[in-house]
Every structure is written in structure tokens, then in C-alpha cells.
Short mmCIF file of C-alpha atoms and ligand atoms in Angstrom, two decimals:
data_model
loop_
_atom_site.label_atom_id
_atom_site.label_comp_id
_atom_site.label_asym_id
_atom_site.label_seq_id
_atom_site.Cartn_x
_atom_site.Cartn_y
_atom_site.Cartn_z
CA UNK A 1 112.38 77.95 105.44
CA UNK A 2 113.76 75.41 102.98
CA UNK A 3 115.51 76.29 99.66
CA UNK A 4 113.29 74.72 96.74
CA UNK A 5 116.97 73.55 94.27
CA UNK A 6 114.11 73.24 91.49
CA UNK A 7 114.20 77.05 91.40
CA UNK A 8 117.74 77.74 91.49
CA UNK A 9 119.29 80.72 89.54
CA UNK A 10 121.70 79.55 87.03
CA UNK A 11 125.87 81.00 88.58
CA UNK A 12 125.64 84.76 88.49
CA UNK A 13 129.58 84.96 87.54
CA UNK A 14 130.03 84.12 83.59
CA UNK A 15 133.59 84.79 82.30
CA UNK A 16 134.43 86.99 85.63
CA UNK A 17 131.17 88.99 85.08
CA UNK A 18 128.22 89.10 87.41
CA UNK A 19 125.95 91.70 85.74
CA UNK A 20 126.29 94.27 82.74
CA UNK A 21 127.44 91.90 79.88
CA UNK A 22 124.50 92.23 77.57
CA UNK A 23 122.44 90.13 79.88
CA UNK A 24 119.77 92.54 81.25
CA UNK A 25 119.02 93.42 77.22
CA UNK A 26 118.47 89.73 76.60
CA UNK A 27 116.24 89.64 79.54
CA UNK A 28 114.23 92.53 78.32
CA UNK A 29 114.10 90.93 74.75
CA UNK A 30 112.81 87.49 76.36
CA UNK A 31 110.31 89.37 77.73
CA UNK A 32 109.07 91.03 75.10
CA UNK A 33 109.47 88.10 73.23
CA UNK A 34 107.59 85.83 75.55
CA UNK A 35 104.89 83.78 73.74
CA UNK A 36 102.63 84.87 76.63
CA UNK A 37 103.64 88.26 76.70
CA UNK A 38 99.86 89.87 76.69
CA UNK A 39 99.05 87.94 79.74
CA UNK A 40 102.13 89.53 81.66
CA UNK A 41 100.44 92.52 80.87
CA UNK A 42 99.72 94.11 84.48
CA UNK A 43 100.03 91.22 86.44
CA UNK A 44 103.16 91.82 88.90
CA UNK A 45 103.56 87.86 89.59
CA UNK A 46 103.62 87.14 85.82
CA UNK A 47 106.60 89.05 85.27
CA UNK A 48 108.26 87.99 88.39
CA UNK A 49 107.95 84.58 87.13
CA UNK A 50 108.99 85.02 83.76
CA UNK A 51 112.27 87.12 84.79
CA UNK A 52 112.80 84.11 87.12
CA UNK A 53 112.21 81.35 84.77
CA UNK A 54 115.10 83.50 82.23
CA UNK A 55 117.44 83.29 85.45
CA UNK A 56 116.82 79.55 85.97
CA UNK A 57 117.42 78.84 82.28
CA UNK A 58 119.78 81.42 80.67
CA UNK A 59 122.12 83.66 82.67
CA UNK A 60 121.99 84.17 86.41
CA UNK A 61 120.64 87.38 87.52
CA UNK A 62 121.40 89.17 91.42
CA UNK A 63 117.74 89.95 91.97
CA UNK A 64 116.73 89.24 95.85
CA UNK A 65 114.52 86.14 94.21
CA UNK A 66 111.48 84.34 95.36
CA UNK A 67 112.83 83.37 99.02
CA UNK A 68 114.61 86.43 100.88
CA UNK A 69 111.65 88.31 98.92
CA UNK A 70 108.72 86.46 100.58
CA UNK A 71 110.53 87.76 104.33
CA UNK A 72 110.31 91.25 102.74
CA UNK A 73 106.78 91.45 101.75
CA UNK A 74 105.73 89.94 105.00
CA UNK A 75 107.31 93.00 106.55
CA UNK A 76 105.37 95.23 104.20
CA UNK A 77 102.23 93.48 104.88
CA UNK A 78 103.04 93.99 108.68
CA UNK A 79 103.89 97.43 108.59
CA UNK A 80 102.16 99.12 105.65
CA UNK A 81 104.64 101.51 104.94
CA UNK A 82 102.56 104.64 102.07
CA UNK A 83 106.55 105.33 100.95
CA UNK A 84 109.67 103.20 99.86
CA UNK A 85 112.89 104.24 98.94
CA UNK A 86 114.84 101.01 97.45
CA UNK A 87 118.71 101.54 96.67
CA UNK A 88 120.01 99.39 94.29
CA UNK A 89 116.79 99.08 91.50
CA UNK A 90 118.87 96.50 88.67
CA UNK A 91 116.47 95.49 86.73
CA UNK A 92 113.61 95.82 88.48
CA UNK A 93 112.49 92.53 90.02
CA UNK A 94 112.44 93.84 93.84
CA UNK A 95 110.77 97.08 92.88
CA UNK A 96 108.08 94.76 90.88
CA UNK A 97 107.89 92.64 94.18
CA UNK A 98 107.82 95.12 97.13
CA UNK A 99 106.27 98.22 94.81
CA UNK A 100 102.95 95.69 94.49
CA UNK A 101 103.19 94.67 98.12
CA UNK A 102 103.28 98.05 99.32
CA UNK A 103 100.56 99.19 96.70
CA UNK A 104 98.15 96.08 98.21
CA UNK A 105 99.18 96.95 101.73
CA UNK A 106 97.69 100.68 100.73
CA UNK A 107 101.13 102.61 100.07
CA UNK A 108 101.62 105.30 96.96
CA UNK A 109 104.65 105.62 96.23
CA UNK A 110 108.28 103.75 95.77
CA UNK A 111 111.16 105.39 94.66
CA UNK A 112 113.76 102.92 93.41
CA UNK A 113 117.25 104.49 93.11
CA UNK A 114 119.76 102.79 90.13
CA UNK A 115 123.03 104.19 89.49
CA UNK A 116 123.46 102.34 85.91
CA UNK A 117 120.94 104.23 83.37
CA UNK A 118 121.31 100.90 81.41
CA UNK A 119 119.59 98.64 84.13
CA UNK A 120 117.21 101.91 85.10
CA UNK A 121 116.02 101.78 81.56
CA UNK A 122 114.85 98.06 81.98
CA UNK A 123 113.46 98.55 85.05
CA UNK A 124 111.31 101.01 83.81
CA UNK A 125 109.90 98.84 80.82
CA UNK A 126 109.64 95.97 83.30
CA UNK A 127 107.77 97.92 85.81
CA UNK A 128 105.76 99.21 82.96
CA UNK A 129 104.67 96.18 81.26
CA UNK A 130 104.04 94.77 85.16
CA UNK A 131 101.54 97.89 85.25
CA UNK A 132 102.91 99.47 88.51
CA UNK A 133 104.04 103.06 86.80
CA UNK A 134 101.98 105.06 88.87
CA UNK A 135 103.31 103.35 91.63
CA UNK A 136 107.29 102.80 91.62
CA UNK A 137 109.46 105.76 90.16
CA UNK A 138 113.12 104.37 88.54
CA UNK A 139 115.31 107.38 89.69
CA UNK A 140 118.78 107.47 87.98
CA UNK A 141 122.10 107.99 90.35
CA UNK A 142 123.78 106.83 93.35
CA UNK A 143 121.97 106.21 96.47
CA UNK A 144 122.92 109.33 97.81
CA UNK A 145 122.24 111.62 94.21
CA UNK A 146 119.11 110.01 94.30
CA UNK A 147 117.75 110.83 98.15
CA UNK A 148 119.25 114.28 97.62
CA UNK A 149 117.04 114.92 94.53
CA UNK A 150 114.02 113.16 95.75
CA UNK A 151 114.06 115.65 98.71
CA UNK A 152 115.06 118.91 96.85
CA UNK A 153 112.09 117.95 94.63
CA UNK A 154 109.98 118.02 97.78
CA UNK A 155 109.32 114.25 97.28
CA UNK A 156 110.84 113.08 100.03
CA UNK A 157 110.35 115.61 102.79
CA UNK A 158 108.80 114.03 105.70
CA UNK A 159 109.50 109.94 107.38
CA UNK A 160 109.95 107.39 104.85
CA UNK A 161 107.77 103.89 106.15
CA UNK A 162 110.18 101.47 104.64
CA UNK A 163 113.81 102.27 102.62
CA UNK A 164 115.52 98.95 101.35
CA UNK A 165 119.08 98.77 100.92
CA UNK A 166 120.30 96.66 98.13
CA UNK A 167 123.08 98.95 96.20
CA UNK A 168 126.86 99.45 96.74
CA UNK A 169 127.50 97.70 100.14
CA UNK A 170 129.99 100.41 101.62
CA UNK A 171 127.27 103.17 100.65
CA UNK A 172 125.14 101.56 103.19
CA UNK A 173 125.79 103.14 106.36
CA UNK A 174 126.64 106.53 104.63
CA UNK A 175 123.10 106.81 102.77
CA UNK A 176 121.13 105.73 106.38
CA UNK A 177 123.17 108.43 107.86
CA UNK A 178 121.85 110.96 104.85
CA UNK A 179 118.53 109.72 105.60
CA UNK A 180 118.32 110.57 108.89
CA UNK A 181 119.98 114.09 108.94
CA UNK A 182 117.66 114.78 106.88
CA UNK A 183 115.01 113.70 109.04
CA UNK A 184 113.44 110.68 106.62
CA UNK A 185 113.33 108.66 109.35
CA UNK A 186 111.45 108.40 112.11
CA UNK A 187 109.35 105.83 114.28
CA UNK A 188 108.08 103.46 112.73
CA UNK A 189 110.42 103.29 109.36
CA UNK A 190 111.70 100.11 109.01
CA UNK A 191 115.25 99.62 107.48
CA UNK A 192 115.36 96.39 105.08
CA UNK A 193 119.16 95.60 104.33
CA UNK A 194 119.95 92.54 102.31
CA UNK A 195 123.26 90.27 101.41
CA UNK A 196 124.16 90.59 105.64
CA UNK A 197 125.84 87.40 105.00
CA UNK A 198 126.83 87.32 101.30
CA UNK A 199 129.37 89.57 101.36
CA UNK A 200 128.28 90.82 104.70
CA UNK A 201 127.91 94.10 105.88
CA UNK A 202 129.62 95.01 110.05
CA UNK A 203 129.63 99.10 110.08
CA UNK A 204 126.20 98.72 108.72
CA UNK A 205 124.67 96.11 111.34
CA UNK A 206 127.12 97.99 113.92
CA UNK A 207 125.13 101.06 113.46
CA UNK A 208 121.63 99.83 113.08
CA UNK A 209 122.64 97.58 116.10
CA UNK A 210 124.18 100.15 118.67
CA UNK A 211 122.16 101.72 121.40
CA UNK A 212 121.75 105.33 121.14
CA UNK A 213 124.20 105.96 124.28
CA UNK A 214 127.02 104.06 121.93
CA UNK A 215 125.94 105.72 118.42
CA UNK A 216 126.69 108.82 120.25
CA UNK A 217 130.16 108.40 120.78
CA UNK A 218 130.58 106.31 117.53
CA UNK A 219 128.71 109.83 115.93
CA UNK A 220 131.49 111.93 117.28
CA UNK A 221 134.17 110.45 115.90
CA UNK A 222 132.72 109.71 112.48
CA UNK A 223 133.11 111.78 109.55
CA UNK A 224 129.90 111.14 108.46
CA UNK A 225 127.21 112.37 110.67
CA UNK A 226 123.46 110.63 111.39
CA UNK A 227 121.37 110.97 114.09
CA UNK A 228 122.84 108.92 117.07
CA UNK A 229 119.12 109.97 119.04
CA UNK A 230 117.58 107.70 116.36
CA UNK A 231 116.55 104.17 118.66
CA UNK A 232 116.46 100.79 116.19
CA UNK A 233 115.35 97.10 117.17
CA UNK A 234 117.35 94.51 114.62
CA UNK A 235 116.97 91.97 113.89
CA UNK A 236 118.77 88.92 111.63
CA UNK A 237 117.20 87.03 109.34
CA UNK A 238 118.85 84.11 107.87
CA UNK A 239 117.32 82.94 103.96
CA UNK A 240 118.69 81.97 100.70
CA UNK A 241 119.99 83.38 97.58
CA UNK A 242 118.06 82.45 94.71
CA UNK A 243 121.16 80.23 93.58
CA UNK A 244 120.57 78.66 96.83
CA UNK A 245 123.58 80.16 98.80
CA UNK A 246 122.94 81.20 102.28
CA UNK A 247 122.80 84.99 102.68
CA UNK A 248 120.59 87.20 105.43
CA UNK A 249 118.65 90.21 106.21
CA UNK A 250 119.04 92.46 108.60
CA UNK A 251 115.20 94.24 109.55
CA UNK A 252 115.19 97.19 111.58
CA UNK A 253 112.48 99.16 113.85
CA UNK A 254 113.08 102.79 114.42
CA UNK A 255 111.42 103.42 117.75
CA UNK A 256 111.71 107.12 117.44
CA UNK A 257 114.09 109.65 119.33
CA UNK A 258 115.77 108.85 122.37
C1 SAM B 1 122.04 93.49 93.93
S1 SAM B 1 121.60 94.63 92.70
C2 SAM B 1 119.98 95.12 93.19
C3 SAM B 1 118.95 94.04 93.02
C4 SAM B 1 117.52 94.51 93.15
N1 SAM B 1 117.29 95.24 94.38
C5 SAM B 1 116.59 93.31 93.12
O1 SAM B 1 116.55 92.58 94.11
O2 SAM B 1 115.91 93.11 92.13
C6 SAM B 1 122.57 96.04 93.08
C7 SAM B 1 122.35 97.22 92.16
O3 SAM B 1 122.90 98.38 92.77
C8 SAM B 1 123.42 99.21 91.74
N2 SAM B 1 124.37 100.12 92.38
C9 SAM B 1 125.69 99.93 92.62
N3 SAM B 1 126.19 100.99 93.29
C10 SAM B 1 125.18 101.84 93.49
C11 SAM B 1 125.05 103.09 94.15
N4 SAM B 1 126.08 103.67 94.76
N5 SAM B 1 123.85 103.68 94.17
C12 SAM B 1 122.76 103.10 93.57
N6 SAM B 1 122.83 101.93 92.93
C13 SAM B 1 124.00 101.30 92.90
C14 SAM B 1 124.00 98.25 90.74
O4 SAM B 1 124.10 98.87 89.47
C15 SAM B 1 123.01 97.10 90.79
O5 SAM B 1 122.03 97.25 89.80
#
């Protein structure tokens, strides 16, 4: 797929600052302020588009965007999964995106982990005011405070169908491996992890990429523990930022237990 430069994102870095300079505020105030605010009113692609159009015309923002997204919600539409777990919320956008796709594709429930309370707190109005807050919860903490919870609470207790990884790149590998001691997934999850290129992310696509007979011996000698018997299919899929830099996904199958 071609990247449409008519859509690009304004930079994401202003004065040495990607994200948390007042710029998620001023989002939420454009939003609210929108002359066609009442007609954003519980309609998911409305809201996409008008957090868009404030990236292409104020301040950059590091939502997946319109491209990488369209890969994702193919994969949804594919595979149905009835539960998400997103890592990495921001402001919303993806949990907008993929908590509508999965709701269309029949799903209940996406749980959409932020570790700023800031950026959970507009996701929450943004999800709101896209009418999808009986659908996707905004869950405060890290990735791994946030599966933790969302299984002591008994709301994550059996396989998860799809859990997209889009937080703290290094926390990748560690919250899969939480996932799956705990026994969240299973066959037929699929693992969505983006920005494989931009910055990139090797232990991650190691793991997801080994075969079981490897992730055993790799499981030994790691301090973190998964579960090695846990059989993936990857795959990588090259797209675009939405400034129009090349970045990738990485999809993954979980076939079940070796
Ligand atoms: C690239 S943004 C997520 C974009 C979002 N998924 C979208 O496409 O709309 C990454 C987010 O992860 C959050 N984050 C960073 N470290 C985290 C962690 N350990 N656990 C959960 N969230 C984290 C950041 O605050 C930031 O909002």
C-alpha cells in the first residue's frame, strides 16, 4: 500500500518533545470545540477523523494512524477476537479504531492499558464522546499493573482473542511472557505488535519468532519466564507511520501448545 503525503501527521518531536507538552489537552479542547462536535457524537470514524485532521494541522500526535490501522482491523475482521487487551492506550485513537472493529466483528470487551493518568483521562472522554464506553475500558498503569489487575478482578481469566502491543518497547517481551504464565493465551490469540521497524523491536520478534524447541532453551536461561510450549506463526508487515515514515508490524498466530 501507498502512503497518501496529503494525510501526513505534522513532526511528532517539537522542542525535543514527542508527547506530554500540553498537546493531548489541546486535542481534547479542539474536540470539544469542534464546530461539528454533535455529529461526532457516537460515530467512531468522526472522531478518528477529527483527531487526525488536529495531527495534520496542529501538533503531531504517535497514534498508529489511518494506514498501519487499516492492516489491524483487517486482522480483527479475520479473526473476530470477543476480548482485546491494547498496551499503550495515549489518547485513545487505536482503542477508538480496533474497540469499534472488534465490537462490529461481534467482540465485548477491550481493555486498553495507559500508564500516564493524563492521556488515560482523554482517552476516556474520547472514547466517550465516540460512544464505545460499554465497549473499551481505559485501565490506568503499566502494562504489566494493568494485566495483573484485570486478572485479579477476574476480568481477564481465560484466552485473550487479540492483545496489541503499543506501550514501552522493552516491556514487550516481558508483558507476553506475563500473559502467557498466566494462561491468557492460547490458540487462536493473535499478538499485534507495532513500531517493528521504528525503533524496532529483536527480543520481541526473537520470541514470537522461535520454535518452541528454541524458546525452550531461550526459557531456561531467562529471568523472565513464559510458556516456551506456546507455538506462534509471524509474520512482518511492512506500512507507514502516519508522518509517512516506514515502520512495520509484526502479527502473530498462537497455534496452541506444543
Ligand atoms: C505509541 S503510544 C500508543 C498509541 C496508541 N496505541 C494509538 O495508536 O493510538 C505509547 C503509549 O504507551 C504509554 N506507555 C509507556 N510506557 C508504558 C507502560 N510501561 N505501560 C503502559 N503504557 C505505557 C505512553 O504513555 C504512551 O501513551
Amino acid at each position: 500500500m501507498e502512503f497518501d503525503h496529503a494525510k501526513a501527521y505534522k513532526a511528532w518531536e517539537v522542542d525535543g518533545k514527542y508527547h506530554g507538552d500540553g498537546r493531548e489537552v489541546a486535542l481534547l479542547e479542539y474536540i470539544y470545540n469542534h464546530p461539528e462536535v454533535e455529529q461526532l457524537r457516537g460515530n467512531p470514524a468522526k472522531v478518528l477523523q477529527a483527531i487526525d485532521n488536529y495531527a495534520q494541522s496542529v501538533t503531531g500526535l504517535i497514534n498508529i494512524g489511518e494506514t498501519k490501522g487499516a492492516i489491524v482491523t483487517d486482522v480483527m475482521a479475520q479473526h473476530k477476537p470477543s476480548t482485546v487487551l491494547e498496551l499503550g492506550g495515549y489518547i485513545g485513537y487505536s482503542a477508538i479504531m480496533f474497540g469499534h472493529a472488534m465490537k462490529q466483528a461481534g467482540g465485548t470487551q477491550y481493555y486498553s492499558v495507559e500508564k500516564s493518568p493524563l492521556f488515560a483521562a482523554v482517552a476516556t472522554s474520547l472514547v466517550d464522546l465516540a460512544g464505545l464506553r460499554d465497549t473499551v475500558r481505559v485501565v490506568v498503569g503499566t502494562g504489566a499493573e494493568g494485566i495483573r489487575r484485570l486478572f485479579d478482578q477476574g476480568l481477564l481469566r481465560s484466552q485473550i482473542g487479540m492483545v496489541f502491543f503499543d506501550h514501552h518497547k522493552p516491556s514487550y517481551t516481558a508483558d507476553l511472557k506475563l500473559c502467557e504464565r498466566l494462561g491468557l493465551i492460547g490458540a487462536g490469540t493473535v499478538l499485534v505488535a507495532d513500531n517493528m521497524i521504528l525503533p524496532g523491536n529483536p527480543p520481541y520478534a526473537k520470541w514470537v519468532r522461535a520454535t518452541v524447541a528454541d524458546k525452550r532453551v531461550m526459557d531456561q536461561a531467562a529471568e523472565e519466564k513464559g510458556n516456551p510450549d506456546l507455538e506462534y506463526e509471524s509474520r512482518f508487515v511492512k506500512s507507514f507511520e502516519p508522518s509517512g515514515q516506514e515502520d512495520a508490524i509484526e502479527i502473530t498466530k498462537c497455534l496452541g501448545e506444543a
